[in-house]
Tab-separated table of C-alpha atoms and ligand atoms in Angstrom:
chain	number	residue	atom	x	y	z
L	1	MET	CA	-27.142	-20.531	-7.301
L	2	ASP	CA	-26.177	-18.521	-10.407
L	3	ALA	CA	-26.906	-15.032	-8.512
L	4	MET	CA	-24.520	-16.569	-5.690
L	5	ASN	CA	-21.993	-17.927	-8.317
L	6	GLY	CA	-20.941	-14.778	-8.916
L	7	CYS	CA	-20.085	-13.041	-5.679
L	8	LEU	CA	-16.520	-12.793	-5.378
L	9	ALA	CA	-16.779	-12.746	-1.585
L	10	CYS	CA	-15.375	-9.159	-1.519
L	11	LYS	CA	-17.717	-7.789	1.403
L	12	ALA	CA	-17.799	-4.615	-0.130
L	13	CYS	CA	-21.913	-5.252	-0.036
L	14	ALA	CA	-21.602	-5.763	4.369
L	15	SER	CA	-19.450	-2.947	4.851
L	16	GLN	CA	-19.684	-0.311	1.801
L	17	CYS	CA	-23.278	-0.499	1.201
L	18	PRO	CA	-25.188	1.619	3.034
L	19	ILE	CA	-27.719	-1.388	3.833
L	20	LYS	CA	-24.885	-3.484	5.040
L	21	VAL	CA	-26.340	-7.005	3.375
L	22	ASP	CA	-23.606	-9.446	4.554
L	23	VAL	CA	-24.027	-11.659	1.011
L	24	PRO	CA	-21.072	-13.955	1.138
L	25	SER	CA	-22.515	-14.333	4.890
L	26	PHE	CA	-26.061	-15.788	3.610
L	27	ARG	CA	-24.513	-17.065	0.679
L	28	SER	CA	-22.293	-19.343	2.340
L	29	ARG	CA	-25.632	-20.381	4.404
L	30	PHE	CA	-27.702	-20.814	1.341
L	31	MET	CA	-25.015	-22.988	-0.067
L	32	GLN	CA	-24.803	-25.363	2.278
L	33	ILE	CA	-28.796	-25.801	2.332
L	34	TYR	CA	-28.353	-26.632	-1.301
L	35	TYR	CA	-25.805	-28.980	-1.574
L	36	SER	CA	-27.741	-30.878	1.531
L	37	ARG	CA	-30.087	-31.555	-1.725
L	38	TYR	CA	-27.997	-31.456	-4.608
L	39	GLN	CA	-24.436	-32.995	-5.906
L	40	ARG	CA	-21.509	-30.748	-4.916
L	41	PRO	CA	-19.055	-30.494	-7.901
L	42	ALA	CA	-15.903	-32.186	-7.056
L	43	LYS	CA	-13.771	-29.216	-6.701
L	44	ASP	CA	-15.754	-28.101	-4.086
L	45	TYR	CA	-13.743	-30.377	-2.048
L	46	LEU	CA	-10.639	-29.937	-2.893
L	47	VAL	CA	-11.005	-26.287	-1.784
L	48	ALA	CA	-12.293	-27.280	1.565
L	49	ASN	CA	-10.042	-30.079	2.585
L	50	ILE	CA	-6.729	-27.827	0.978
L	51	GLU	CA	-5.429	-26.770	4.030
L	52	THR	CA	-5.164	-30.361	5.288
L	53	LEU	CA	-3.154	-31.317	1.788
L	54	LEU	CA	-1.062	-28.601	1.432
L	55	PRO	CA	1.349	-29.468	4.310
L	56	VAL	CA	1.589	-32.991	2.994
L	57	MET	CA	2.103	-31.969	-0.426
L	58	ALA	CA	5.201	-29.082	0.694
L	59	LYS	CA	6.795	-32.312	1.211
L	60	ALA	CA	7.441	-32.823	-2.108
L	61	PRO	CA	7.302	-29.628	-3.392
L	62	VAL	CA	9.789	-30.001	-6.837
L	63	VAL	CA	7.653	-33.317	-7.804
L	64	LEU	CA	4.262	-32.137	-7.254
L	65	ASN	CA	4.836	-29.052	-9.632
L	66	LYS	CA	6.163	-31.073	-11.701
L	67	VAL	CA	3.119	-33.079	-11.906
L	68	THR	CA	0.644	-30.271	-11.698
L	69	GLN	CA	2.365	-28.321	-14.473
L	70	ALA	CA	2.510	-31.266	-16.552
L	71	LYS	CA	0.058	-30.306	-19.853
L	72	TRP	CA	-1.860	-33.774	-20.254
L	73	VAL	CA	-2.705	-33.237	-15.723
L	74	LYS	CA	-3.361	-29.541	-16.244
L	75	SER	CA	-5.858	-30.753	-18.783
L	76	ALA	CA	-7.367	-33.802	-16.592
L	77	THR	CA	-7.680	-31.080	-13.757
L	78	GLU	CA	-9.817	-28.493	-15.717
L	79	LYS	CA	-12.016	-31.355	-17.208
L	80	MET	CA	-12.464	-34.140	-14.249
L	81	LEU	CA	-12.372	-30.974	-11.176
L	82	GLY	CA	-13.046	-27.669	-13.701
L	83	TYR	CA	-10.048	-26.294	-11.614
L	84	VAL	CA	-7.461	-24.057	-14.049
L	85	ASP	CA	-3.784	-22.391	-13.411
L	86	THR	CA	-2.523	-24.275	-10.012
L	87	PRO	CA	-0.154	-22.824	-8.796
L	88	GLU	CA	3.134	-23.800	-7.605
L	89	LEU	CA	4.230	-24.588	-4.453
L	90	SER	CA	7.159	-22.814	-3.260
L	91	VAL	CA	10.510	-23.998	-3.927
L	92	PRO	CA	12.539	-23.569	-1.830
L	93	THR	CA	9.743	-24.240	1.089
L	94	LEU	CA	9.327	-21.777	3.931
L	95	LYS	CA	10.994	-24.429	6.292
L	96	GLU	CA	13.653	-24.990	3.713
L	97	SER	CA	14.150	-21.110	3.657
L	98	LEU	CA	14.642	-20.649	7.099
L	99	ASP	CA	16.823	-23.173	7.753
L	100	GLY	CA	18.086	-23.158	11.476
L	101	HIS	CA	16.642	-20.097	11.998
L	102	HIS	CA	15.243	-19.714	15.709
L	103	ALA	CA	11.769	-18.421	13.694
L	104	LEU	CA	11.188	-22.010	13.167
L	105	CYS	CA	11.691	-23.207	17.061
L	106	PHE	CA	8.068	-22.117	18.311
L	107	ASN	CA	7.978	-23.632	22.027
L	108	LEU	CA	5.293	-22.845	23.909
L	109	THR	CA	6.300	-23.860	27.251
L	110	TRP	CA	9.801	-21.699	26.734
L	111	LEU	CA	7.860	-18.729	25.956
L	112	GLN	CA	5.676	-18.963	29.013
L	113	ALA	CA	8.748	-19.788	31.215
L	114	LEU	CA	10.114	-15.826	29.660
L	115	SER	CA	9.205	-12.783	31.753
L	116	GLU	CA	7.045	-10.282	30.086
L	117	ARG	CA	9.634	-7.797	29.359
L	118	GLU	CA	11.416	-10.473	27.619
L	119	ARG	CA	8.297	-11.229	25.523
L	120	ALA	CA	8.149	-8.270	24.767
L	121	ASP	CA	10.481	-8.601	22.145
L	122	TYR	CA	8.884	-11.406	20.198
L	123	LEU	CA	6.372	-11.421	17.907
L	124	LEU	CA	4.504	-14.353	16.391
L	125	ILE	CA	3.360	-14.868	12.968
L	126	VAL	CA	0.169	-16.404	12.484
L	127	GLN	CA	0.768	-18.700	8.861
L	128	ASP	CA	-2.110	-18.906	6.225
L	129	PRO	CA	-2.154	-21.655	3.801
L	130	PHE	CA	-1.761	-19.337	0.406
L	131	THR	CA	1.043	-17.065	1.839
L	132	SER	CA	2.906	-19.767	3.745
L	133	PHE	CA	3.032	-22.991	0.399
L	134	TYR	CA	2.726	-20.592	-2.452
L	135	ASP	CA	3.958	-17.436	-1.346
L	136	ALA	CA	6.599	-18.734	1.313
L	137	GLU	CA	9.057	-15.999	0.557
L	138	VAL	CA	6.870	-13.189	1.700
L	139	VAL	CA	6.856	-15.251	5.100
L	140	ARG	CA	10.462	-15.583	5.188
L	141	ASP	CA	10.487	-11.827	4.302
L	142	PHE	CA	8.412	-10.963	6.857
L	143	VAL	CA	10.730	-12.717	9.496
L	144	LEU	CA	13.642	-10.881	8.280
L	145	LEU	CA	11.865	-7.530	8.352
L	146	ALA	CA	10.691	-8.003	12.028
L	147	GLU	CA	14.558	-8.635	12.897
L	148	LYS	CA	15.613	-5.219	11.174
L	149	LEU	CA	13.270	-3.924	13.135
L	150	GLY	CA	14.938	-5.236	16.146
L	151	LYS	CA	12.178	-7.941	16.905
L	152	LYS	CA	12.526	-11.678	17.785
L	153	PRO	CA	9.990	-13.365	15.237
L	154	MET	CA	8.506	-16.811	15.464
L	155	LEU	CA	6.301	-18.999	13.291
L	156	LEU	CA	3.416	-20.140	14.987
L	157	PRO	CA	2.728	-24.127	14.097
L	158	PHE	CA	0.365	-23.880	10.914
L	159	LYS	CA	-3.221	-24.128	12.121
L	160	PRO	CA	-5.906	-24.182	9.172
L	161	ASN	CA	-7.715	-20.812	8.893
L	162	GLY	CA	-10.787	-22.336	7.072
L	163	LYS	CA	-12.026	-19.452	4.891
L	164	ALA	CA	-12.151	-21.466	1.944
L	165	GLN	CA	-14.562	-23.826	3.595
L	166	HIS	CA	-16.736	-20.743	4.568
L	167	ILE	CA	-16.700	-19.375	1.173
L	168	LYS	CA	-17.816	-23.107	-0.310
L	169	GLY	CA	-20.285	-23.154	2.144
L	170	PHE	CA	-19.139	-26.296	4.189
L	171	LEU	CA	-20.380	-24.443	7.443
L	172	ARG	CA	-20.009	-27.542	9.813
L	173	LYS	CA	-16.898	-28.038	9.089
L	174	PHE	CA	-15.826	-24.780	9.258
L	175	ALA	CA	-17.338	-24.527	12.720
L	176	LYS	CA	-14.590	-26.962	13.612
L	177	THR	CA	-11.966	-25.773	12.034
L	178	ALA	CA	-12.988	-22.155	13.494
L	179	SER	CA	-13.227	-23.655	16.783
L	180	THR	CA	-9.595	-25.621	17.205
L	181	THR	CA	-8.148	-22.873	15.578
L	182	ALA	CA	-9.261	-20.171	17.578
L	183	GLU	CA	-8.607	-22.250	21.211
L	184	PHE	CA	-5.079	-22.291	19.853
L	185	LEU	CA	-5.178	-18.911	19.476
L	186	THR	CA	-6.674	-17.689	22.178
L	187	ASP	CA	-4.105	-20.110	24.214
L	188	ILE	CA	-1.454	-18.576	22.999
L	189	SER	CA	-2.496	-14.958	23.251
L	190	LYS	CA	-2.260	-15.173	26.745
L	191	LEU	CA	1.677	-14.666	26.199
L	192	GLY	CA	0.790	-11.138	25.570
L	193	ILE	CA	2.611	-11.171	22.011
L	194	PRO	CA	1.206	-9.797	19.055
L	195	LEU	CA	0.020	-12.360	16.499
L	196	VAL	CA	0.437	-11.023	12.903
L	197	GLY	CA	-0.792	-12.466	9.846
L	198	VAL	CA	0.693	-11.164	6.410
L	199	ASP	CA	-2.647	-11.697	4.345
L	200	PRO	CA	-5.346	-9.282	4.999
L	201	ALA	CA	-7.969	-11.382	3.766
L	202	LEU	CA	-7.203	-14.461	6.319
L	203	VAL	CA	-6.164	-12.228	9.207
L	204	LEU	CA	-9.913	-10.339	8.788
L	205	CYS	CA	-11.381	-13.916	8.589
L	206	TYR	CA	-10.434	-15.034	12.406
L	207	ARG	CA	-12.298	-11.093	13.261
L	208	ASP	CA	-16.037	-11.513	10.678
L	209	GLU	CA	-16.362	-15.224	10.047
L	210	TYR	CA	-15.005	-16.435	13.240
L	211	ALA	CA	-17.381	-14.461	15.158
L	212	GLU	CA	-20.056	-14.829	12.970
L	213	ILE	CA	-19.574	-18.807	13.248
L	214	LEU	CA	-18.369	-19.044	16.934
L	215	GLY	CA	-20.234	-16.233	18.476
L	216	GLU	CA	-19.516	-16.202	22.204
L	217	ASN	CA	-16.837	-19.102	21.942
L	218	ARG	CA	-15.153	-17.319	19.477
L	219	GLY	CA	-12.207	-16.861	22.491
L	220	ASP	CA	-9.954	-13.459	23.302
L	221	PHE	CA	-7.195	-13.281	20.651
L	222	ASP	CA	-6.641	-10.924	18.347
L	223	VAL	CA	-4.700	-11.017	14.479
L	224	LEU	CA	-3.112	-8.196	13.235
L	225	THR	CA	-1.867	-7.299	9.452
L	226	VAL	CA	1.311	-6.516	8.631
L	227	HIS	CA	0.840	-2.301	8.742
L	228	GLU	CA	-1.253	-2.880	11.956
L	229	TRP	CA	1.564	-3.753	14.094
L	230	LEU	CA	3.686	-1.743	12.744
L	231	THR	CA	1.962	1.488	12.764
L	232	PRO	CA	1.402	2.251	16.867
L	233	ARG	CA	5.596	1.376	16.908
L	234	LEU	CA	6.928	3.346	14.151
L	235	GLU	CA	7.653	6.049	16.788
L	236	THR	CA	10.210	3.024	18.234
L	237	TRP	CA	12.223	2.926	15.421
L	238	LEU	CA	14.284	6.040	13.586
L	239	SER	CA	12.652	7.698	10.860
L	240	GLN	CA	14.840	7.659	7.643
L	241	PRO	CA	15.247	10.708	5.146
L	242	SER	CA	13.619	10.668	1.815
L	243	ARG	CA	15.670	9.016	-0.542
L	244	GLU	CA	13.702	7.704	-3.728
L	245	GLU	CA	12.318	10.200	-5.951
L	246	GLU	CA	9.899	7.585	-7.463
L	247	PRO	CA	6.639	6.788	-5.468
L	248	TRP	CA	6.063	2.742	-4.727
L	249	TYR	CA	2.478	1.772	-6.089
L	250	LEU	CA	0.429	-0.186	-3.802
L	251	PHE	CA	-2.468	-2.288	-4.992
L	252	ALA	CA	-4.705	-2.879	-1.853
L	253	HIS	CA	-6.639	-5.936	-1.213
L	254	CYS	CA	-10.063	-5.701	-1.749
L	255	THR	CA	-11.791	-7.358	1.194
L	256	GLU	CA	-9.242	-5.423	3.196
L	257	LYS	CA	-9.783	-1.463	2.032
L	258	THR	CA	-13.413	-2.474	2.696
L	259	LYS	CA	-12.960	-3.645	6.360
L	260	LEU	CA	-9.936	-1.370	6.729
L	261	PRO	CA	-10.431	1.300	4.996
L	262	ASN	CA	-7.474	3.278	6.395
L	263	ALA	CA	-5.197	0.429	5.525
L	264	GLU	CA	-3.284	2.061	2.403
L	265	LYS	CA	-2.964	5.948	4.476
L	266	GLU	CA	-1.222	3.383	7.102
L	267	TRP	CA	0.984	2.015	4.308
L	268	GLY	CA	1.843	5.313	3.193
L	269	ASN	CA	2.519	6.446	7.219
L	270	ILE	CA	4.500	3.456	7.557
L	271	PHE	CA	6.764	3.728	4.182
L	272	ARG	CA	7.484	7.563	4.928
L	273	HIS	CA	8.950	7.263	8.064
L	274	PHE	CA	11.281	5.233	6.290
L	275	GLY	CA	12.120	7.522	3.961
L	276	ALA	CA	9.924	6.037	0.839
L	277	GLU	CA	6.641	7.293	-0.782
L	278	ILE	CA	3.388	5.389	-1.806
L	279	MET	CA	0.647	5.997	-4.385
L	280	PRO	CA	-2.275	4.251	-3.496
L	281	VAL	CA	-3.741	2.685	-6.979
L	282	ALA	CA	-7.775	2.963	-7.066
L	283	VAL	CA	-8.457	-0.785	-7.934
L	284	GLY	CA	-11.621	-3.052	-7.668
L	285	CYS	CA	-11.225	-6.447	-7.124
L	286	CYS	CA	-8.492	-8.235	-8.939
L	287	GLY	CA	-10.756	-11.050	-10.220
L	288	MET	CA	-8.603	-13.819	-7.903
L	289	ALA	CA	-10.712	-13.721	-4.978
L	290	GLY	CA	-9.400	-17.178	-2.935
L	291	THR	CA	-10.118	-19.892	-5.115
L	292	PHE	CA	-12.860	-18.159	-8.007
L	293	GLY	CA	-10.477	-17.306	-10.569
L	294	HIS	CA	-9.496	-20.788	-10.616
L	295	GLU	CA	-12.559	-22.413	-11.136
L	296	SER	CA	-13.039	-23.127	-14.789
L	297	ASP	CA	-16.778	-21.993	-14.900
L	298	LYS	CA	-15.757	-18.438	-13.680
L	299	LEU	CA	-12.212	-18.117	-15.395
L	300	GLN	CA	-13.673	-15.563	-18.063
L	301	THR	CA	-15.675	-13.317	-15.462
L	302	SER	CA	-12.378	-13.269	-13.685
L	303	ARG	CA	-10.240	-12.018	-16.354
L	304	ASP	CA	-13.275	-9.198	-17.055
L	305	VAL	CA	-13.344	-8.214	-13.787
L	306	TYR	CA	-9.450	-7.939	-13.782
L	307	ASN	CA	-9.446	-5.797	-16.810
L	308	LEU	CA	-11.894	-3.587	-15.700
L	309	SER	CA	-9.251	-2.223	-13.240
L	310	TRP	CA	-5.938	-4.408	-12.402
L	311	GLN	CA	-5.137	-4.540	-15.929
L	312	PRO	CA	-5.447	-0.896	-17.242
L	313	ARG	CA	-3.417	0.623	-14.260
L	314	LEU	CA	-0.522	-2.404	-14.008
L	315	GLU	CA	-0.099	-1.321	-18.043
L	316	THR	CA	0.362	2.349	-16.983
L	317	LEU	CA	2.681	1.852	-14.050
L	318	PRO	CA	6.421	0.336	-13.362
L	319	VAL	CA	5.563	-2.856	-12.759
L	320	GLU	CA	9.032	-3.396	-10.486
L	321	ARG	CA	7.387	-0.857	-8.438
L	322	CYS	CA	3.789	-2.120	-7.891
L	323	MET	CA	3.015	-3.541	-4.517
L	324	ALA	CA	-0.084	-5.834	-3.763
L	325	THR	CA	-0.712	-6.587	0.023
L	326	GLY	CA	-3.268	-9.716	-1.082
L	327	TYR	CA	-2.109	-13.178	-1.889
L	328	SER	CA	-4.509	-14.015	-4.344
L	329	CYS	CA	-3.778	-10.151	-6.363
L	330	ARG	CA	-0.324	-11.459	-6.517
L	331	SER	CA	-1.439	-14.789	-8.168
L	332	GLN	CA	-3.857	-13.172	-10.524
L	333	VAL	CA	-1.420	-10.561	-11.618
L	334	LYS	CA	1.317	-13.708	-11.824
L	335	ARG	CA	-0.527	-15.829	-14.166
L	336	PHE	CA	-1.872	-12.823	-16.600
L	337	GLU	CA	1.059	-10.669	-16.465
L	338	HIS	CA	3.540	-13.415	-15.793
L	339	LYS	CA	5.627	-10.937	-13.664
L	340	LYS	CA	5.705	-10.984	-9.633
L	341	LEU	CA	4.433	-8.330	-7.458
L	342	MET	CA	5.953	-7.736	-3.983
L	343	HIS	CA	4.123	-7.369	-0.497
L	344	PRO	CA	4.890	-4.138	0.855
L	345	LEU	CA	6.150	-5.975	3.583
L	346	GLN	CA	9.055	-6.796	0.902
L	347	VAL	CA	9.781	-3.591	-0.336
L	348	LEU	CA	10.396	-2.512	3.543
L	349	VAL	CA	12.986	-5.043	4.101
L	350	ARG	CA	14.874	-4.054	0.984
L	351	ILE	CA	14.728	-0.278	1.930
L	352	ILE	CA	15.052	-0.156	5.299
B	401	SF4	S1	-19.119	-9.377	-5.021
B	401	SF4	FE1	-18.914	-8.438	-3.185
B	401	SF4	S2	-20.336	-6.384	-3.093
B	401	SF4	FE2	-20.869	-8.115	-4.487
B	401	SF4	S3	-21.927	-9.824	-3.629
B	401	SF4	FE3	-20.235	-10.515	-3.509
B	401	SF4	S4	-18.956	-9.635	-1.887
B	401	SF4	FE4	-21.232	-8.174	-2.044
């Protein structure tokens, strides 16, 4: 268990290593068996149920933030749950920031009634728990970016992704979550409208962990990352001349880099098309890895991993021009540097 606990679930072993041993996959199975014999720590239940709790918590984010950020609550959470640096919920919430916008008006029957040609203008955004509730600006900016590009974006109703349950070895729960969400996404994908998610690690979960747990029952749907959606459509948008001398620095998510090795190159092509340059920054895992970095017994490891590559690179670069694709990475930089990195899509919406 000590060895398993040190795994960041970055998936480098499953894709980059020639032997391709999938540690996160067998670690989940190990944890499920281990905790059928031994008592689970309370924080595991919090992590496993976070996707059910978040939509309720987001109904009163200001009050909840006051509570979770109070000194005595932080100390009690650390002592009783072994959980540190609880992030603040987004204020305004995603719903508030898009108040009155058609992106909130998803209606399956109405979309089904549209002709194929009309549907070609649409884009469906698959929400994930972390970006939608803790970094809502990113999702709002994706709506604005899609609109600037002449599309009609709509948010799908929030459905739990289940990755946190998989990581913690709640495999029966994960199978249920994955089955319900896969069924929903399979139905939606019949519309023939692209499904896009903003967080690469959670998008990739639909491909890897869903296929692993559901096998043939995974259904037939594709959720694209933002750069996967933009890349094949680039030629439909007018290219722009280069306008900026300084590049933007891209810190890609480690799971994204291991599973989609062309991601940085494709982001580079997208930015070049719109008149900007990207310089990929050679970094490994940021050390946050979902909720890993929030667990008090792993805090030091998380900081050590961060100090290996992220901290020294950020120290030498203008932080306001640094971008990170992963929610976890942005969250890690925020707590250690007290600075907010943008998702590349947020830079695009400002420069286009
Ligand atoms: S930390 Fe990454 S490479 Fe190491 S075992 Fe875990 S998933 Fe594999």
